[in-house]
Coordinates of C-alpha atoms in Angstrom, one line a residue:
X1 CA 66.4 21.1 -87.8
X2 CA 64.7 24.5 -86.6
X3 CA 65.4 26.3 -89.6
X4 CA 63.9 23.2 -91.7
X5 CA 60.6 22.8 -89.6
X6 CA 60.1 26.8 -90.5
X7 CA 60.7 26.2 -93.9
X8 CA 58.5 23.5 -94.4
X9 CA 55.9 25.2 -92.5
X10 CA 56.4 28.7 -94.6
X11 CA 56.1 26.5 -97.8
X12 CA 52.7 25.1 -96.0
X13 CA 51.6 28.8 -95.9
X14 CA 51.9 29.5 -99.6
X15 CA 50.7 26.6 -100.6
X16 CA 47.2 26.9 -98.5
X17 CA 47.4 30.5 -99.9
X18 CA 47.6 29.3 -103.3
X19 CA 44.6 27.0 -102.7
X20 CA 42.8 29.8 -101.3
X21 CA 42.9 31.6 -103.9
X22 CA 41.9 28.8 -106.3
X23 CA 38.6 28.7 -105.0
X24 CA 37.7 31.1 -107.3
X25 CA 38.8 31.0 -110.5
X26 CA 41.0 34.0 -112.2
X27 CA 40.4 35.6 -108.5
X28 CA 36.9 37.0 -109.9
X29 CA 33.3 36.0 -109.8
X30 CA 31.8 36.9 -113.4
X31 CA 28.3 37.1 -114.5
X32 CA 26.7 37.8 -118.2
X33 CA 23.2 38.9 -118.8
X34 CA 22.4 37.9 -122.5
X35 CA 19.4 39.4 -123.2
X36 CA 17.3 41.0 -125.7
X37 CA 18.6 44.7 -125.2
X38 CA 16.6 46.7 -128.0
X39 CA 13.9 44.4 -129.6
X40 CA 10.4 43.5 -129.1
X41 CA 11.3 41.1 -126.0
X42 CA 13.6 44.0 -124.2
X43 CA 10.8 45.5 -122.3
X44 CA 10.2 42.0 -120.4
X45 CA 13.7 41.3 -120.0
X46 CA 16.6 43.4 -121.1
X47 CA 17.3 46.5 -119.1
X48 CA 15.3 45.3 -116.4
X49 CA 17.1 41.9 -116.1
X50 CA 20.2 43.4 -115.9
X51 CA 19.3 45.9 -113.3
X52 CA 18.0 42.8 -111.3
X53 CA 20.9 40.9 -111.7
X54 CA 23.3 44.2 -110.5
X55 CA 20.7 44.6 -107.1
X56 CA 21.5 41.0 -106.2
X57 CA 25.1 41.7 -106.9
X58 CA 24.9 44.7 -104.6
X59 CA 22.7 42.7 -101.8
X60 CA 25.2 40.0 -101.4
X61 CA 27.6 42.8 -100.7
X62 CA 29.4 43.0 -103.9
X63 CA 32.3 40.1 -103.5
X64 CA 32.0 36.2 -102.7
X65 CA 35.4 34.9 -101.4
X66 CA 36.5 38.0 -100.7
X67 CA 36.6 38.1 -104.4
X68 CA 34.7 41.0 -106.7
X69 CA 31.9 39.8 -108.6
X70 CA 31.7 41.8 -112.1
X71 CA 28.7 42.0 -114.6
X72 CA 28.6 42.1 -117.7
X73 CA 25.8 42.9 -120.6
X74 CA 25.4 41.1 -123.9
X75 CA 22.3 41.4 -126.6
X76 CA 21.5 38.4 -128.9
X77 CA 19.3 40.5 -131.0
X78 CA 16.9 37.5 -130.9
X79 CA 19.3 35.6 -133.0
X80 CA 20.1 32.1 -131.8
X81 CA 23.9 32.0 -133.9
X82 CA 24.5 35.6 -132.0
X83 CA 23.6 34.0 -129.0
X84 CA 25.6 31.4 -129.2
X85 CA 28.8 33.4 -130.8
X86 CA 28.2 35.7 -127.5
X87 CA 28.3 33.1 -125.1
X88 CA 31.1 30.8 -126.7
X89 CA 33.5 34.2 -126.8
X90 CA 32.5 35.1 -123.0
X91 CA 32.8 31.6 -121.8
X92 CA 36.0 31.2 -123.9
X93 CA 38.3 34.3 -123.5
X94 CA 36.2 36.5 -121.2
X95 CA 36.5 33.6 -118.3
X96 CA 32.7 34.6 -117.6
X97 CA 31.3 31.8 -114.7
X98 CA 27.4 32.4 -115.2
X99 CA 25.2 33.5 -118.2
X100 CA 21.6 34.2 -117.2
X101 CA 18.2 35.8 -118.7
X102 CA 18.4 34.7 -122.1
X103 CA 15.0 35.3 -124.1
X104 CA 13.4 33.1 -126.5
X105 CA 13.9 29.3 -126.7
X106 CA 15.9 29.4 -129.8
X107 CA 18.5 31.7 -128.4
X108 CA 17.8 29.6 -125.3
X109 CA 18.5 26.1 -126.6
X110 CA 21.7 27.4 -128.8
X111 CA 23.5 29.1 -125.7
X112 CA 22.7 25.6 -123.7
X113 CA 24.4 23.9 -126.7
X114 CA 27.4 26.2 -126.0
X115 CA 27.2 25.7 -121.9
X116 CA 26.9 22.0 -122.4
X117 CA 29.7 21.8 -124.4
X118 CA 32.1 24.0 -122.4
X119 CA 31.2 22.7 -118.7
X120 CA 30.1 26.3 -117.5
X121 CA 26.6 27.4 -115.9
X122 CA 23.6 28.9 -117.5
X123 CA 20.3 30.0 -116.0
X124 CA 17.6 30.7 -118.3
X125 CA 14.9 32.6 -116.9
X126 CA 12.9 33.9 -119.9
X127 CA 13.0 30.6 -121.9
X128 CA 10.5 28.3 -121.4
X129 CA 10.6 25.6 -124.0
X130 CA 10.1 22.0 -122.2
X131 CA 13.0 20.6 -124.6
X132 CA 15.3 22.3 -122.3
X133 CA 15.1 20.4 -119.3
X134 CA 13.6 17.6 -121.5
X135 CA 15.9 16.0 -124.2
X136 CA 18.4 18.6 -124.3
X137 CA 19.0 18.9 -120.3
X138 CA 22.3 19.2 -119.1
X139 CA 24.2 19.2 -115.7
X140 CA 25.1 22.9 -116.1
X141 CA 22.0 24.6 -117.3
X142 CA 18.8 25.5 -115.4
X143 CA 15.7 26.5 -116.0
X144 CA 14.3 29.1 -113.3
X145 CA 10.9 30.8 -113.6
X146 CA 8.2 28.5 -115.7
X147 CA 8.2 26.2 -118.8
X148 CA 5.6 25.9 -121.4
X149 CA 4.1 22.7 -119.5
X150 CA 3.2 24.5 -116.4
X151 CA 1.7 27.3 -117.9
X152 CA -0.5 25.1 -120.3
X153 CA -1.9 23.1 -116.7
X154 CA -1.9 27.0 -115.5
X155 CA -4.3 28.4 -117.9
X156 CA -5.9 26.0 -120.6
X157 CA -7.1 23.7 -117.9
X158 CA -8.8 26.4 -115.7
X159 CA -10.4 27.6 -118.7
X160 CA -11.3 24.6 -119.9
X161 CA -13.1 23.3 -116.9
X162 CA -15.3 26.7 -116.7
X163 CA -16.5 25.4 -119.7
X164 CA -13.7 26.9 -122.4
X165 CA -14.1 23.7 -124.1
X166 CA -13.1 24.3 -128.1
X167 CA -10.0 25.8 -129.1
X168 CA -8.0 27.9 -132.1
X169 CA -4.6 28.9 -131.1
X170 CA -2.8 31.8 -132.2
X171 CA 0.9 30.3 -132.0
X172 CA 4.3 32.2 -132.1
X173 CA 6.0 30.6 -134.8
X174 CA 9.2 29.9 -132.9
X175 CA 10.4 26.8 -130.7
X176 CA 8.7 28.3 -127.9
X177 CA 5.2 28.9 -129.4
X178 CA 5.4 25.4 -130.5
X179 CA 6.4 23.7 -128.0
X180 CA 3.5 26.2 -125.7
X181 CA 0.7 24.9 -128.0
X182 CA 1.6 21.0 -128.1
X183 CA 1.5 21.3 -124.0
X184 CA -1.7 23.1 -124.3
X185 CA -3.3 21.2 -126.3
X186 CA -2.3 17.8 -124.5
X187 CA -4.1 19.7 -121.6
X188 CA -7.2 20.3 -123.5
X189 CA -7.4 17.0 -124.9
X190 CA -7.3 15.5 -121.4
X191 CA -10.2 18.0 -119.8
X192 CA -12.6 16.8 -123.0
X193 CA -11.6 19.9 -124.7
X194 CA -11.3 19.8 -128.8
X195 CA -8.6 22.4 -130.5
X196 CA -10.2 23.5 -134.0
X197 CA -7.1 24.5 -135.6
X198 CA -4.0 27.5 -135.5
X199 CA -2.7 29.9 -136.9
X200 CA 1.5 30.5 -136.9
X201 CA 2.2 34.2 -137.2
X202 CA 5.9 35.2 -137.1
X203 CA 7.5 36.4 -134.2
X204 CA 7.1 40.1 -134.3
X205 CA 4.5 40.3 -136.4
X206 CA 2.4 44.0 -135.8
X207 CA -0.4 43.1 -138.2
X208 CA -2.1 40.9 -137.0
X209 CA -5.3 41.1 -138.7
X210 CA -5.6 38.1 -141.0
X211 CA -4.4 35.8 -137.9
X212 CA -7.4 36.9 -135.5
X213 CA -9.8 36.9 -138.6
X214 CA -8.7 33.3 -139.3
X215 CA -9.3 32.6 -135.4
X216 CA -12.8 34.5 -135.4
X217 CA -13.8 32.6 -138.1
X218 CA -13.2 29.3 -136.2
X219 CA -15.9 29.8 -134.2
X220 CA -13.9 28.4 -131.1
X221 CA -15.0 29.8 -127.9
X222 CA -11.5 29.8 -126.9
X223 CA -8.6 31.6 -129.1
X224 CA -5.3 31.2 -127.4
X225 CA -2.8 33.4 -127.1
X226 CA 0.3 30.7 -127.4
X227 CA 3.3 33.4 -127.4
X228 CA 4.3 35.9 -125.6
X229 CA 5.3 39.7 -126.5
X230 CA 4.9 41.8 -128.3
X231 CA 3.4 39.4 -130.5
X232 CA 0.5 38.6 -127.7
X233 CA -0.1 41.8 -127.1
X234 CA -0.8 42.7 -130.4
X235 CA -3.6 39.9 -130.9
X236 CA -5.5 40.9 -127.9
X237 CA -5.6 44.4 -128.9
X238 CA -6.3 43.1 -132.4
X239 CA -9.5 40.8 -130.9
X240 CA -10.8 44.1 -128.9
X241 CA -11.3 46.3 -132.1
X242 CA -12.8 43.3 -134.3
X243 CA -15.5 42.7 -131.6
X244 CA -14.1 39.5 -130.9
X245 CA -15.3 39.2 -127.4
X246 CA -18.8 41.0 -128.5
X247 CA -18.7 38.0 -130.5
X248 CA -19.2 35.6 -128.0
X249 CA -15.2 34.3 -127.9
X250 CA -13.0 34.7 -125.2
X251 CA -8.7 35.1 -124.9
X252 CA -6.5 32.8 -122.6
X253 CA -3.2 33.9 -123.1
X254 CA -1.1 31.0 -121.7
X255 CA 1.7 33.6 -121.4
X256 CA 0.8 36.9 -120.3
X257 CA 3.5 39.6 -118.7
X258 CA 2.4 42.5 -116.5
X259 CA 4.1 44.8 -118.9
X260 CA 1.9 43.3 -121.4
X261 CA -1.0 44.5 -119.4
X262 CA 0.6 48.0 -118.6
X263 CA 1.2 48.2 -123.2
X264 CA -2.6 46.9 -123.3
X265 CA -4.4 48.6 -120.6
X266 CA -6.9 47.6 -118.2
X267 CA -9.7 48.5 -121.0
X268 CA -8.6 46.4 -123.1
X269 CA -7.1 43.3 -121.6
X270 CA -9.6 43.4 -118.5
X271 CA -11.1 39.4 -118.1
X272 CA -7.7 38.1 -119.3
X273 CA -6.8 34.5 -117.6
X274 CA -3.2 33.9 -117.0
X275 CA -0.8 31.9 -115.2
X276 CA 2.1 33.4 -113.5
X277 CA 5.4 32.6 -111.3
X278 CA 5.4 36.0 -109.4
X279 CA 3.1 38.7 -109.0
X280 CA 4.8 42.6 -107.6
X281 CA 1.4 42.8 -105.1
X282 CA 1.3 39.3 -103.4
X283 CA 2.8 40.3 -100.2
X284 CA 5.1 42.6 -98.0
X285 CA 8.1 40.5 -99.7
X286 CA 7.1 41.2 -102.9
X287 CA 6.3 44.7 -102.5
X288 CA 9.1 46.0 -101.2
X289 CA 11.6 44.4 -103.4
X290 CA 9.1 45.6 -106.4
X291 CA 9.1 49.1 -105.3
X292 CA 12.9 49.4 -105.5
X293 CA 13.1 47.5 -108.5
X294 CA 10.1 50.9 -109.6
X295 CA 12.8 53.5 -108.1
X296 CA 15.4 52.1 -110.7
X297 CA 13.2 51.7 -113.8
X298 CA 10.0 53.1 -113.2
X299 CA 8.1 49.7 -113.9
X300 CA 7.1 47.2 -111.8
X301 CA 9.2 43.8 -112.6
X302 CA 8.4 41.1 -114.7
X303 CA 8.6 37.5 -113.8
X304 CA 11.4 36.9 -115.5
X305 CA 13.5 39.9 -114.3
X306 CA 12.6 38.7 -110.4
X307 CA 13.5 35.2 -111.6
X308 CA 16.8 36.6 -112.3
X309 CA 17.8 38.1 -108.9
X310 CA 16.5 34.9 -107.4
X311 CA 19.1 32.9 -109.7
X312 CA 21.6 35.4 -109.1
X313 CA 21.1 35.3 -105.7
X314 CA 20.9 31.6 -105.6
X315 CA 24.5 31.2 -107.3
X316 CA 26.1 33.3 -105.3
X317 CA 24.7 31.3 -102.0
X318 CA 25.9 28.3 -103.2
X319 CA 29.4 29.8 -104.5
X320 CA 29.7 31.0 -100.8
X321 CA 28.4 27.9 -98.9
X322 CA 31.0 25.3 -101.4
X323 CA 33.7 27.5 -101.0
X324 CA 34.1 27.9 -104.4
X325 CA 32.9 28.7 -108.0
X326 CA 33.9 25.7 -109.8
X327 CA 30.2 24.7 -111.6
X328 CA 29.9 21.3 -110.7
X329 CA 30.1 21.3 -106.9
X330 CA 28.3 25.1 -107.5
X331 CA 25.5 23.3 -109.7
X332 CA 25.3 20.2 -106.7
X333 CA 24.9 23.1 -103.9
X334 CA 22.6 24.6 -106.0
X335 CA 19.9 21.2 -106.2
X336 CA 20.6 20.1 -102.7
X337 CA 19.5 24.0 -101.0
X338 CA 16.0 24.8 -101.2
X339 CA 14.7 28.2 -102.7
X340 CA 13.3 30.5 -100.1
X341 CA 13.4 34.3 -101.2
X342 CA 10.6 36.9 -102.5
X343 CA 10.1 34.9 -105.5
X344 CA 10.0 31.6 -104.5
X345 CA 8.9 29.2 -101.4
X346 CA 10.0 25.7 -101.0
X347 CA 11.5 26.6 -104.4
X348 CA 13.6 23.3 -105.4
X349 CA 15.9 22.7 -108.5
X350 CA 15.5 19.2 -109.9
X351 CA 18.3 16.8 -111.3
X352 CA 17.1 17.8 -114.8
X353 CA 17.9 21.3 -113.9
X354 CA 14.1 22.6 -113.5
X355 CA 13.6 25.3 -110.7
X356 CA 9.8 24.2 -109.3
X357 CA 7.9 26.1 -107.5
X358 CA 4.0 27.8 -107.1
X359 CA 2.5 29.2 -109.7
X360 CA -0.8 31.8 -109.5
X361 CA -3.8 31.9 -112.0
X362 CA -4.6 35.6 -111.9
X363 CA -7.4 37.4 -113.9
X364 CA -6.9 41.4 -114.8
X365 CA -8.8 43.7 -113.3
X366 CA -11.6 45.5 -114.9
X367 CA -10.6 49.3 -114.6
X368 CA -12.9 50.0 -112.1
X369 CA -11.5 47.3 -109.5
X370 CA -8.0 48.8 -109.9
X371 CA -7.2 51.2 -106.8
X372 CA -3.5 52.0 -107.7
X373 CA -0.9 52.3 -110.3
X374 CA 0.3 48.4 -111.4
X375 CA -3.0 46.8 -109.6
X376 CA -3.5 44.7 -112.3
X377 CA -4.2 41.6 -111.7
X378 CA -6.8 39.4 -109.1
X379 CA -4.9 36.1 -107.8
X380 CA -7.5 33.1 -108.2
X381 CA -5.9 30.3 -107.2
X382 CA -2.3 29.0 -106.1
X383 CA -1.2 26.2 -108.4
X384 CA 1.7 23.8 -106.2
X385 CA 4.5 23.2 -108.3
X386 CA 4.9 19.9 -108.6
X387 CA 1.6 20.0 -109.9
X388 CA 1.9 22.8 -112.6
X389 CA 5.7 21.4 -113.7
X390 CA 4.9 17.6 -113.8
X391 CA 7.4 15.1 -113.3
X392 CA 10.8 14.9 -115.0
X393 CA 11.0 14.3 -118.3
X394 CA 12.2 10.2 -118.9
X395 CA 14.1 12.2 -122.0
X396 CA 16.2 13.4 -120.1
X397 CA 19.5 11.7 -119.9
X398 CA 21.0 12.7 -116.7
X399 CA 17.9 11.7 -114.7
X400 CA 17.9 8.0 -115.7

């Protein structure tokens, strides 16, 4: 009888072992940045994002369940069917557990397709197209650091109520640019604000002439910048040298990234309205995370690149508090823990997989207000986030 009760009770001991080491699944914790790595979105995201993504890594202490947490690097080459062939191989064969950054809402919306259909996690934090936690949301995907809706209430209806009242846009012809004029313009509308007409240049485009000529011709007081780089960047330079603003018209650039500002200069985008979901110089937080993030790549971070150590950094938290990495019950730790970090406070991710939290309307400095390297830009106002995102979207299925 003694010999049986110690070999039931060994057999107990493997087996709780085993189950152990089934929390995690093939006994490591892998995350892919898919990113723009070389084209005119890498500057924003690529390098950066990955270097974000490696310091939450090494903040958490490098393992999760006493298992190693490994990162890996992939470039969709702003291609949505690389994208997707990327993420369906590291998904598939690669056993990768969490795909994050992804630029542009094409490449954005194909890998979701791909993480819908294979039950596996995705945060996008450089895709902002509504559709994705609209009509195409899913229990597995997340949207982390703004959507085109929030930066529409953001910047076109501060501008509109100091009296920006009439409107040409100068719209990214991609999903994104789309989706960030409709938004903008339902904004607009609302204030008493009339949109005169747009202009769809492709994304990349360095001419930009007969766009902003099209735009000053409109006579709108407004032109706005519905895009974001490099194509943004372009048009504002563009504007500067056709005396666009000696013209009487102004630039709102509903999407607007500090290394936008640093390729522009304070000369030339000085005035500029934008809305933002982090800022490097908002407080001691901010700062010092910002300044190692400098040490590392000799630029201050994005939005988007902070957005993705918060998400990293987020996972990981919730990997550790269910006590394992399968991406439901990761996914339900995920919605039910608040976000408090550097980048967001009273952060909260919805059922429909939308990451809400403040936004800041900041206008760039003139040069002469600027006191240090990367002082670029003067907060106006905080925008609360449930006020900026909206509600969720009734399209979404797995709300109703």
């Amino acid at each position: 009888m003694y010999s049986l009760v110690r070999a039931l009770a060994a057999t107990a001991l493997v087996l709780g072992a085993t189950a152990a080491q089934a929390q995690v699944s093939d006994d490591v914790v892998k995350i892919g940045v898919l990113s723009d790595m070389t084209g005119p979105s890498s500057t924003p995201t690529g390098q950066g994002s990955v270097t974000a993504a490696q310091m939450a890594i090494d903040d958490f202490g490098g393992s999760v369940l006493d298992k190693p947490i490994k990162l890996i690097v992939g470039d969709h080459q702003i291609k949505p069917d690389i994208g997707a062939a990327i993420a369906r191989r590291w998904y598939d064969t690669e056993q990768v557990d969490l795909i994050v950054d992804v630029p542009v809402s094409a490449v954005g919306l194909a890998v979701q397709t791909v993480a819908s259909e294979k039950k596996k996690l995705l945060i996008v934090t450089a895709t902002g197209t509504a559709d994705f936690h609209g009509k195409f949301c899913s229990p597995y995907t997340m949207q982390w650091v703004f959507d085109t809706h929030a930066l529409a209430v953001g910047t076109a209806q501060e501008v509109v109520r100091r009296g920006g009242k009439t409107w040409y846009f100068l719209t990214d012809d991609i999903a994104f640019g789309h989706a960030l004029e409709r938004d903008a313009t339902d904004v607009i509308t609302r204030e008493g604000g009339k949109v005169l007409g747009s202009a769809r240049p492709p994304f990349g485009t360095s001419d930009m002439s007969s766009f902003v000529l099209q735009a000053q011709a409109s006579k709108a007081k407004i032109i706005g910048i519905a895009g974001g780089p490099p194509n943004n960047v372009n048009e504002i330079k563009t504007g500067g040298e056709f005396g666009l603003f000696q013209g009487g018209q102004q630039m709102a650039a509903l999407l607007a990234l500090i290394t936008d500002i640093d390729a522009l200069g304070l000369q030339s985008a000085q005035g500029l309205l934008l809305t933002t979901g982090f800022y490097w110089d908002m407080d001691d937080q901010t700062r010092a995370w910002s300044k190692r993030f400098f040490a590392k790549m000799q630029r201050m971070p994005t939005m988007w690149q902070a957005g993705v150590y918060s998400a990293v950094t987020h996972y990981l938290n919730a990997i550790k508090a269910a006590g394992t990495d399968d991406p439901r019950k990761v996914a339900s730790r995920m919605r039910d823990t608040p976000i408090n970090d550097f980048f967001a406070h009273g952060g909260k991710l919805r059922a429909d997989g939308l990451m809400v939290h403040d936004l800041w309307l900041a206008q760039v400095k003139t040069p002469q207000e600027s006191k240090y390297p990367w002082d670029y830009y003067s907060i106006l106002t905080r925008i609360p986030g449930d006020q900026a995102f909206g509600p969720e979207d009734p399209a979404c299925k797995i709300v109703n």
